Structures are given as structure tokens and as C-alpha cells.
């Protein structure tokens, strides 16, 4: 089945319901969105070289047209390749090259960035600005009938920042995303027609996935006027829109709770904030409940099994909190309905209850593999189980506790920063002999990036030069906020850098 059937159904059953909104105004009903999507789909398919299965990259800030593009791709039998518009031009060039994108959609804010990326690319790719006459012409095509996709056809090529520093494209099929949608209703938040989904996080990543169950129940997709996360703006939106649902990373939840307007905000219409993407401390969960009531649910997933590994509904979370069950509150909940879960040792043997090991997942939400990366696919899906790279344990109640996220990953402002990627850039400086990057707690961003640097003998290097180097090569949010210069890095007998010792060192300012 094609994911776009959910849109067609909403257009038929709830034609006048708001489908897309920006700030305080509706920009399209479901009938209007359904028709536009069928037209843009036809326009897309008429472009030179675009056949079923072609990859359509989207490098744009959040906007209602983003949602239309996703559904136009699926309607036409094409694969969407959403790219984080905050990445560096070089990173974008890599993804556009690697995905073999056939066309790229940009908006006013991202046009220059993509033009810069195009100069770094091995191949030419047509670029269409959603504000241009070319895009308007796509929407004037005669509507096409929805393409009959197969369940295992590619729907979304989801680029994750690989720990190797090179992003990997998780191939998500229509089957994967339908399983994810079904599980969301069973395990995270039951359907509530007439509601509003606010997209304050990037549609290219987490928030875009939440669009699917929301469209499936015919709810409105709302993009804040700013296009991003701004607590004061969100409080205004909560006061206007009915039955609001929203995804937020734990750091975003904390910023909402701590905001001076939080106490005065009108939250009667706030239905649920679903957090995920990183662990949330029990004290923060309690503060969030004290401020906003039992309006929270949690899910644990990753690009390779999007939104769908474990989770807890609002009701379950409320029961844990009322019972004072801190261990359950600190957990990531239990396995979602469409997946099997087990904890395994290094040779993939299952481990008993309360024993820490790698989290393995199997089920219809698990990706088909990595695009053009058979080696990584074979190891990630060895034995038919997704190896999440996350470490945790299951207790006797089948609650999963994530003990450590994939060891050294840094999550700053809700975005992943992989140390190795930053280290590789720093090492390009001729005077840098060695470096190691870790995350340190940061009140505003959850974590911030700290780089330990060892200069070469007689080498001269300073923080400003390294900062310039990072600006030239990686996204701004990945740059180290702090540099510490050492004579040598602490290492074990095998010569491996001891990040645990660096973390201790970081605390001794
Ligand atoms: P991404 O693929 O960028 O969505 O990142 C997924 C990773 O975020 C997972 O592999 C986990 O390490 C972490 N993660 C996701 N959800 C949660 C959660 N609810 N609690 C703790 N960590 C999480």
C-alpha cells in the first residue's frame, strides 16, 4: 500500500478539515492539499529523468509546502530524501551525491547553501526553488492517479550521521512507515481526530515522521511562523489551536518548562508532548509534569527503526508518576506492538533479565538496509536483527532502560554530533597532533562539544584557527564550544584514548 492513501482518505472523509497551517492561519484544507499533491506528483513525474523510484531531495526549512512535497513524492511513486538544512554545504553535497538525487527542492533560505553544495558535487542535479515559477508550473499539471507502490518500495531515504563520520541512508519503505504509523496509535498516542500537530523540530528528521500518524487521522500540520522552536511562540499557538500534539527533544521540553511564560501559558488545548531522541532525567520529567500536567508520552526509536522500538503512552507515564515508580519513569517503556526486542552480548546471544547488552530489534518498522552500503547493512542487520548500537537492559516487567546511548554520541540542542566527525576535521590542521572530542553537560543545549587538542612539537595552534577550520567543513552546531590544550591524551595499553578520563578532566576546570 502507498502511504499517500492516508492523505487521499482524509481528503475524501474530511475535505473541509484544516490540513496545513502556518502560525495562526490555515493554508489548505484536506481537499485542497489532496488535489495539489496529485498535481505536483504529476508535475514531478513529467520532469526529465524522473521515473518511479527516483530520489527527490528536499533541503528546506520547515514550511507547509514541505508536507506537500513528501506526499507528492509518495503519490507519484518516488522516494523523498529530506536533508537537514542546517548542514554544511559539503555535507549536503555528500548526501546529494550519495543518494543519487534526481532533483532537489530548495526554498529562499536554502538556495545559496545548495548552490554552494552543487559546486562540490561530482554530478549535476536540477534544483527547483519552491518560490519559483517552475514550481508553480508543477502544481498546474493535471492531477495523476496515485501510483501503485509495492510495500517494499523506498519511501524515505533517512540520512543519519554515521559514527564513521559519513552519513548513512537508512532505506525506509512504505511497509516500514505504515508499521510505524500503526504502532504509534497502539503504543504512543491513540487517534484524536480534529487535532493539530505542531512541527517545531525539523521536518527532515523527527518531526517529519510524526506527520504520518497525524495525516492518517486527518489532523492539521502546523508550522510555526518562525519555522523552528521558540517557547514564547509555542505558548501563543497553544492558545489558538485545538488538541495540540508535538514532538520535542528532552532539551526542548526543559526549555518550555523553564521559560518565564510557562506559568501563565494557556495549555488547556495542549494534548500531548511526545519526547524522544535522548534520555530525559527523572527530575526533569517530574518538573515537566508539575508545570504542564500529565501531558507527556515517550518513544524510543532511531532512523533505522523510525519512532518504533519502545515507548509509553500518556496514561502509562501518568500511572508510573502517580505510583512514584522512578525506575519505570527513567525507562524508555516497553517494546512497541510491531517489534520484537532482545538484549544481546557481543556474539548476539540473548542475555537474561536485568543484564546490560546491545539492544536488538526485529519487525516491520526495521529499515530495508542502508542505501548503497552493503557492508554497513550486513553488520547492522546481521542475523535478521537490527543492531541499534544502543546499550540497555530489560527488567522483569519488560521495561527497557537505556544505560548508555551509543557510547560517545553527543546530543546538542536535539541534534546529534558524532565526535569522530569533528575529530577528523580538527586533525586536518597541520599543527594538531592528536585530539579527542566529548560532550559536556550544558544548561541550554543539553550537551555542548568540548575538544581536547594536543599540538605538534613546535606547532602553533589556537582555538580561533580551529574554529575557522570547523566552519569551513562541518555544520555550525557541531563545532566545539570549548577547547582544552593538553601535552598528551590519556590512553590505555592498546593506545586507545580514554574518554572516561577526559570526562573526569573536563569536570576539573
Ligand atoms: P536518530 O537516529 O538521530 O533519531 O537517533 C537515535 C538515537 O537517539 C537512538 O539510537 C538512541 O541512542 C537515542 N534515543 C532515541 N530515543 C530515545 C529515548 N526515548 N531515550 C533515550 N535515548 C533515545
XYZ file of C-alpha atoms and ligand atoms in Angstrom:
532
model
C 0.000 0.000 0.000
C 1.059 3.568 -0.734
C 1.414 5.900 2.289
C -0.362 8.622 0.307
C -3.629 6.671 0.740
C -3.882 8.266 4.168
C -3.944 11.684 2.540
C -6.480 10.577 -0.100
C -8.703 9.153 2.635
C -8.553 12.359 4.692
C -9.328 14.413 1.562
C -12.410 12.248 0.960
C -13.661 11.887 4.519
C -12.681 15.286 5.960
C -12.455 17.564 2.887
C -13.019 20.810 4.812
C -10.793 19.981 7.781
C -7.608 22.088 8.007
C -4.666 20.125 6.617
C -1.844 22.689 6.579
C -1.327 25.813 8.655
C 1.335 28.421 9.232
C 1.334 30.338 12.526
C -2.258 31.326 13.230
C -3.760 30.677 9.768
C -4.916 27.666 7.770
C -3.260 27.488 4.360
C -5.002 24.385 2.935
C -7.937 22.100 3.684
C -7.543 18.350 3.158
C -9.471 18.601 -0.136
C -7.100 21.334 -1.346
C -3.975 19.507 -0.155
C -5.110 16.243 -1.777
C -5.651 17.946 -5.125
C -2.393 19.912 -5.019
C -0.404 16.826 -4.106
C -1.917 14.864 -7.016
C -0.974 17.751 -9.334
C 2.558 18.280 -8.036
C 3.017 14.487 -8.257
C 2.061 14.618 -11.940
C 4.339 17.621 -12.484
C 7.211 15.754 -10.832
C 6.720 12.661 -12.943
C 6.758 14.808 -16.083
C 10.266 16.141 -15.259
C 13.049 14.723 -17.418
C 14.588 11.567 -15.932
C 12.027 11.144 -13.145
C 10.645 7.600 -13.123
C 9.148 5.584 -10.228
C 11.793 5.057 -7.551
C 13.645 8.312 -8.389
C 15.064 10.219 -5.403
C 13.675 13.665 -4.657
C 15.861 15.614 -2.226
C 14.304 18.322 -0.065
C 16.689 20.839 1.509
C 14.374 23.332 3.145
C 13.459 24.913 6.439
C 10.102 23.852 7.896
C 7.150 25.100 5.826
C 3.687 23.747 4.887
C 4.936 23.064 1.340
C 7.416 20.588 2.866
C 4.488 18.327 3.838
C 3.039 18.627 0.321
C 6.351 17.591 -1.204
C 6.586 14.459 0.956
C 3.124 13.333 -0.106
C 3.662 14.337 -3.750
C 6.716 12.051 -3.817
C 4.755 9.112 -2.417
C 1.707 9.797 -4.591
C 3.996 9.685 -7.636
C 5.893 6.549 -6.527
C 9.113 8.478 -5.796
C 11.410 8.407 -2.749
C 11.829 11.502 -0.576
C 15.349 12.376 0.604
C 14.915 15.062 3.266
C 18.200 16.758 4.168
C 18.812 18.796 7.331
C 19.053 22.380 6.040
C 21.488 23.259 8.852
C 24.232 21.030 7.487
C 27.381 22.404 5.876
C 27.389 22.675 2.056
C 29.967 19.864 1.897
C 27.792 17.563 3.971
C 24.807 18.353 1.771
C 26.899 17.682 -1.341
C 27.820 14.263 0.049
C 24.171 13.321 0.651
C 23.009 14.589 -2.750
C 25.790 12.653 -4.469
C 25.430 9.508 -2.404
C 21.624 9.326 -2.681
C 21.915 9.909 -6.440
C 19.238 12.567 -6.067
C 17.407 13.202 -9.347
C 16.048 16.611 -8.378
C 16.433 18.911 -5.345
C 13.815 21.233 -3.862
C 15.036 24.336 -2.056
C 13.463 27.453 -0.551
C 14.660 31.066 -0.356
C 16.694 30.358 2.827
C 18.471 27.285 1.464
C 19.004 28.204 -2.202
C 22.508 29.621 -1.725
C 23.575 26.744 0.503
C 22.506 24.208 -2.123
C 24.193 26.253 -4.877
C 27.417 26.015 -2.839
C 26.855 22.293 -2.344
C 26.314 21.846 -6.092
C 29.847 23.190 -6.720
C 31.274 20.407 -4.526
C 29.314 17.653 -6.236
C 30.502 15.004 -8.669
C 27.346 15.267 -10.757
C 24.858 17.950 -11.788
C 21.393 17.843 -10.320
C 18.405 20.045 -11.237
C 17.372 22.421 -8.437
C 13.832 23.797 -8.076
C 13.039 26.656 -5.710
C 9.557 26.288 -4.198
C 9.101 30.050 -4.630
C 9.848 29.934 -8.385
C 7.646 29.915 -11.487
C 8.982 26.412 -12.223
C 7.483 25.125 -9.011
C 4.181 26.909 -9.631
C 4.083 25.202 -13.041
C 4.435 21.767 -11.374
C 1.273 22.482 -9.372
C -0.674 23.278 -12.564
C -0.232 19.806 -14.082
C -3.303 17.603 -14.480
C -3.744 15.505 -11.334
C -2.422 11.944 -11.671
C -3.928 8.790 -10.169
C -1.941 7.583 -7.165
C 0.951 5.317 -8.143
C 0.510 1.686 -7.085
C 3.589 1.142 -4.923
C 4.756 -2.179 -3.516
C 5.164 -2.498 0.259
C 8.951 -2.744 -0.052
C 9.342 0.256 -2.347
C 11.537 3.010 -0.977
C 9.549 5.892 0.534
C 12.079 7.852 2.602
C 15.863 7.776 2.452
C 16.712 8.795 6.007
C 20.303 10.009 6.363
C 21.763 9.501 9.834
C 25.152 10.862 10.839
C 27.169 7.660 10.866
C 29.663 7.077 13.656
C 32.240 6.659 10.923
C 31.656 10.325 10.130
C 29.997 9.514 6.808
C 26.198 9.719 6.856
C 24.347 6.507 6.017
C 20.991 6.432 4.217
C 18.504 4.173 6.025
C 16.084 2.871 3.376
C 12.594 3.239 4.806
C 9.878 1.578 2.761
C 6.132 2.125 2.646
C 5.803 -1.017 4.787
C 8.229 0.374 7.409
C 6.409 3.683 7.688
C 2.952 2.078 7.766
C 4.099 -0.199 10.596
C 5.478 2.880 12.385
C 2.140 4.694 11.956
C 0.113 1.752 13.262
C 2.373 1.307 16.244
C 2.178 4.998 17.100
C -1.596 4.684 17.620
C -1.300 1.484 19.633
C 1.652 2.368 21.783
C 2.242 6.112 21.950
C -0.930 8.141 21.418
C -4.370 6.891 20.342
C -6.110 8.719 17.463
C -7.836 12.001 18.269
C -9.361 13.493 15.117
C -9.706 17.265 14.965
C -6.264 17.872 16.414
C -3.183 19.850 15.464
C 0.392 18.613 15.052
C 2.904 21.394 15.639
C 6.218 20.967 13.834
C 8.728 22.934 15.897
C 11.576 20.461 15.195
C 12.976 19.797 11.695
C 10.586 18.072 9.280
C 13.648 16.494 7.683
C 14.087 14.318 10.768
C 11.968 13.506 13.860
C 9.081 15.881 13.370
C 8.563 14.776 9.760
C 7.921 11.228 10.975
C 5.197 12.452 13.344
C 3.441 13.939 10.315
C 2.495 10.420 9.171
C 0.193 9.296 12.013
C -1.154 12.830 12.151
C -2.150 12.876 8.456
C -3.508 9.322 8.832
C -6.090 10.683 11.289
C -6.756 13.826 9.221
C -5.213 16.298 11.668
C -3.725 19.681 10.836
C 0.039 20.045 10.192
C 1.076 23.360 11.684
C 4.429 25.045 11.093
C 5.163 27.952 13.478
C 5.688 31.288 11.710
C 9.380 31.207 12.777
C 9.712 27.675 11.359
C 11.527 26.496 14.472
C 11.370 26.000 18.223
C 10.574 29.167 20.152
C 8.816 28.623 23.522
C 7.028 32.016 23.597
C 5.664 31.470 20.083
C 4.535 27.955 21.013
C 2.641 29.219 24.050
C 0.761 31.605 21.725
C -0.040 28.736 19.357
C -1.258 26.503 22.225
C -3.817 29.225 22.996
C -5.190 29.269 19.426
C -5.189 25.712 18.097
C -7.259 22.724 19.281
C -5.895 19.407 20.605
C -2.210 20.140 20.096
C 0.341 17.309 19.791
C 4.035 17.922 19.398
C 7.363 16.118 19.324
C 10.106 17.628 21.437
C 13.615 16.503 22.318
C 14.183 16.463 26.112
C 16.184 19.706 25.908
C 13.198 21.374 24.212
C 10.840 20.139 26.932
C 13.200 21.598 29.517
C 13.296 24.954 27.745
C 9.481 25.050 27.623
C 9.213 24.214 31.326
C 11.873 26.742 32.363
C 10.525 29.575 30.205
C 9.274 32.616 32.169
C 5.939 32.496 30.278
C 5.322 28.820 31.163
C 3.387 29.565 34.349
C 0.991 31.910 32.537
C 0.608 29.889 29.338
C -2.844 28.654 28.423
C -2.344 24.937 27.924
C -5.898 23.585 28.027
C -5.641 22.591 24.380
C -2.190 21.007 24.750
C -2.924 17.316 24.365
C 0.461 15.631 24.326
C 4.155 16.341 24.007
C 5.990 13.210 22.936
C 9.648 13.253 23.814
C 12.373 11.078 22.345
C 15.780 11.211 20.723
C 17.666 11.345 24.012
C 17.217 10.334 27.642
C 15.293 12.587 29.990
C 16.256 12.777 33.658
C 13.553 11.799 36.176
C 13.814 15.193 37.912
C 13.129 16.884 34.570
C 10.133 14.606 33.896
C 8.699 15.499 37.297
C 9.270 19.224 36.719
C 7.566 18.957 33.328
C 4.540 17.195 34.844
C 4.379 19.727 37.686
C 4.283 22.537 35.143
C 2.064 21.116 32.385
C 0.267 18.137 33.938
C 0.107 14.582 32.600
C 0.511 15.620 29.005
C 3.611 13.628 28.112
C 4.376 10.397 26.295
C 7.745 8.956 25.317
C 9.140 6.966 22.459
C 12.493 5.453 21.648
C 13.463 4.848 18.057
C 16.267 5.544 15.598
C 16.462 6.278 11.885
C 16.852 2.542 11.243
C 13.541 1.739 13.025
C 11.907 5.147 12.992
C 9.893 6.083 16.111
C 9.385 2.394 16.716
C 11.362 0.496 19.322
C 9.821 1.169 22.741
C 7.525 3.769 24.228
C 4.930 4.713 26.799
C 1.558 6.395 26.396
C 0.363 9.373 28.401
C -1.719 7.046 30.579
C 1.197 4.708 31.290
C 3.511 7.586 32.103
C 0.891 9.057 34.414
C 0.484 5.726 36.215
C 4.272 5.456 36.719
C 4.454 9.020 38.039
C 1.462 8.653 40.397
C 2.912 5.419 41.778
C 6.239 7.180 42.431
C 7.892 4.494 40.298
C 11.092 6.328 39.369
C 12.705 3.270 37.782
C 9.784 2.965 35.352
C 9.798 6.711 34.687
C 13.505 6.587 33.879
C 12.959 3.729 31.454
C 12.131 4.058 27.755
C 8.963 1.952 28.225
C 8.243 -1.423 26.696
C 8.511 -2.832 23.158
C 6.056 -1.356 20.664
C 3.444 -3.666 19.115
C 5.129 -4.210 15.749
C 8.600 -5.116 17.020
C 10.392 -7.822 18.966
C 13.190 -6.749 21.251
C 16.101 -8.520 22.878
C 19.311 -7.700 24.660
C 22.368 -9.450 23.312
C 26.046 -9.929 24.075
C 28.852 -9.337 21.585
C 28.122 -12.667 19.842
C 24.388 -11.907 19.567
C 23.354 -14.424 22.253
C 20.334 -13.252 24.262
C 21.040 -12.043 27.774
C 18.834 -12.599 30.822
C 16.630 -10.017 32.554
C 18.453 -7.066 34.142
C 21.652 -7.745 32.193
C 23.144 -4.955 30.123
C 23.904 -5.544 26.463
C 23.186 -4.258 22.984
C 19.540 -3.633 22.070
C 18.456 -5.687 19.041
C 15.156 -5.149 17.220
C 13.183 -7.086 14.627
C 9.910 -6.204 12.932
C 8.166 -4.435 10.065
C 9.422 -0.988 11.062
C 13.071 -2.012 10.637
C 14.719 -0.490 7.541
C 15.395 -2.471 4.402
C 19.097 -1.648 4.692
C 21.489 1.229 4.016
C 21.406 2.749 0.554
C 24.467 1.744 -1.479
C 26.265 0.413 1.582
C 26.091 -3.397 1.669
C 28.864 -3.680 4.279
C 27.090 -1.481 6.802
C 23.760 -3.191 6.003
C 25.211 -6.635 6.642
C 26.537 -5.681 10.053
C 23.517 -3.605 11.119
C 21.052 -6.355 10.136
C 23.191 -9.421 10.926
C 21.060 -12.482 11.690
C 17.876 -10.598 10.774
C 18.037 -8.316 13.819
C 18.715 -4.585 13.790
C 21.781 -3.860 15.910
C 20.886 -0.476 17.373
C 24.310 0.349 18.815
C 22.430 1.340 21.968
C 23.157 -0.334 25.249
C 20.471 -1.190 27.777
C 18.651 -3.834 29.768
C 15.141 -5.264 30.068
C 13.667 -5.774 33.520
C 11.178 -8.394 34.716
C 8.312 -6.098 33.660
C 9.747 -5.905 30.098
C 10.662 -2.243 30.564
C 13.752 -1.185 28.647
C 16.299 1.010 30.352
C 18.846 2.659 28.112
C 22.013 2.539 30.179
C 24.182 4.450 27.867
C 23.433 5.779 24.480
C 25.719 4.716 21.722
C 28.668 5.460 23.898
C 30.142 8.689 22.735
C 27.380 10.340 20.749
C 26.873 13.972 21.778
C 23.364 15.447 21.620
C 23.485 19.223 21.488
C 20.227 21.143 21.149
C 18.478 17.968 19.998
C 20.940 17.371 17.145
C 23.417 14.505 17.034
C 27.118 15.270 16.946
C 29.440 12.345 16.357
C 32.834 13.057 17.922
C 34.778 11.261 15.240
C 33.446 13.569 12.552
C 34.632 16.641 14.470
C 37.954 14.990 15.328
C 38.598 14.258 11.679
C 38.203 17.938 10.828
C 40.448 19.132 13.668
C 43.141 16.690 12.602
C 43.357 18.419 9.240
C 45.094 21.343 10.948
C 48.829 20.879 10.321
C 49.731 21.752 13.913
C 47.272 19.316 15.539
C 48.918 16.066 16.589
C 46.005 14.465 18.355
C 42.558 15.376 19.516
C 39.547 13.882 21.196
C 36.051 15.278 21.380
C 33.487 14.688 24.130
C 30.147 16.144 25.209
C 29.834 18.045 28.469
C 26.598 18.986 30.265
C 25.243 22.322 29.124
C 22.260 24.072 30.748
C 20.914 25.445 27.459
C 21.783 22.754 24.928
C 21.700 19.528 26.949
C 25.302 18.951 25.960
C 27.964 21.022 24.281
C 31.065 19.940 22.390
C 34.481 20.059 24.077
C 37.667 19.305 22.148
C 40.931 18.216 23.774
C 43.813 19.069 21.487
C 47.481 18.132 21.533
C 49.698 20.361 19.394
C 52.637 19.024 17.428
C 56.081 19.754 18.752
C 56.836 23.385 17.924
C 53.384 23.598 16.366
C 51.279 26.658 16.977
C 47.555 26.275 17.149
C 44.802 28.257 18.785
C 41.067 27.939 19.268
C 40.256 30.630 16.698
C 42.105 28.783 13.907
C 40.390 25.511 14.776
C 37.013 27.219 14.868
C 37.621 28.603 11.372
C 38.545 25.145 10.139
C 35.313 23.694 11.535
C 33.242 26.474 9.988
C 34.695 25.570 6.615
C 33.890 21.883 6.926
C 31.007 20.994 9.221
C 27.659 22.353 10.396
C 27.877 25.195 12.929
C 26.123 23.219 15.657
C 28.855 20.560 15.588
C 31.710 22.970 16.355
C 33.432 22.624 19.715
C 32.287 25.330 22.085
C 35.372 24.858 24.244
C 38.969 23.838 23.534
C 41.391 22.428 26.089
C 45.037 22.045 25.130
C 46.948 19.111 26.628
C 50.504 17.767 26.381
C 49.177 14.245 25.754
C 45.853 12.388 25.663
C 45.234 9.724 28.330
C 45.376 6.272 26.695
C 45.089 2.612 27.664
C 47.587 -0.161 26.921
C 46.280 -0.578 23.402
C 46.769 3.070 22.665
C 43.040 3.776 22.754
C 42.138 7.220 24.040
C 40.380 7.021 27.403
C 37.371 9.264 27.033
C 36.291 8.334 30.565
C 39.428 10.061 31.865
C 38.810 13.035 29.619
C 35.318 13.364 31.091
C 36.841 13.484 34.578
C 39.365 16.054 33.375
C 36.589 18.144 31.861
C 34.939 18.473 35.250
C 38.146 19.853 36.788
C 38.125 23.311 35.296
P 18.377 9.272 15.435
O 18.614 8.103 14.555
O 19.102 10.500 15.067
O 16.902 9.507 15.660
O 18.974 8.931 16.915
C 18.545 7.792 17.547
C 19.251 7.592 18.860
O 18.773 8.505 19.868
C 18.945 6.222 19.435
O 19.755 5.229 18.865
C 19.196 6.434 20.915
O 20.580 6.390 21.214
C 18.715 7.855 21.143
N 17.316 7.869 21.620
C 16.201 7.920 20.870
N 15.084 7.932 21.627
C 15.493 7.893 22.915
C 14.818 7.873 24.190
N 13.491 7.915 24.291
N 15.575 7.811 25.303
C 16.936 7.780 25.214
N 17.628 7.800 24.060
C 16.929 7.849 22.917
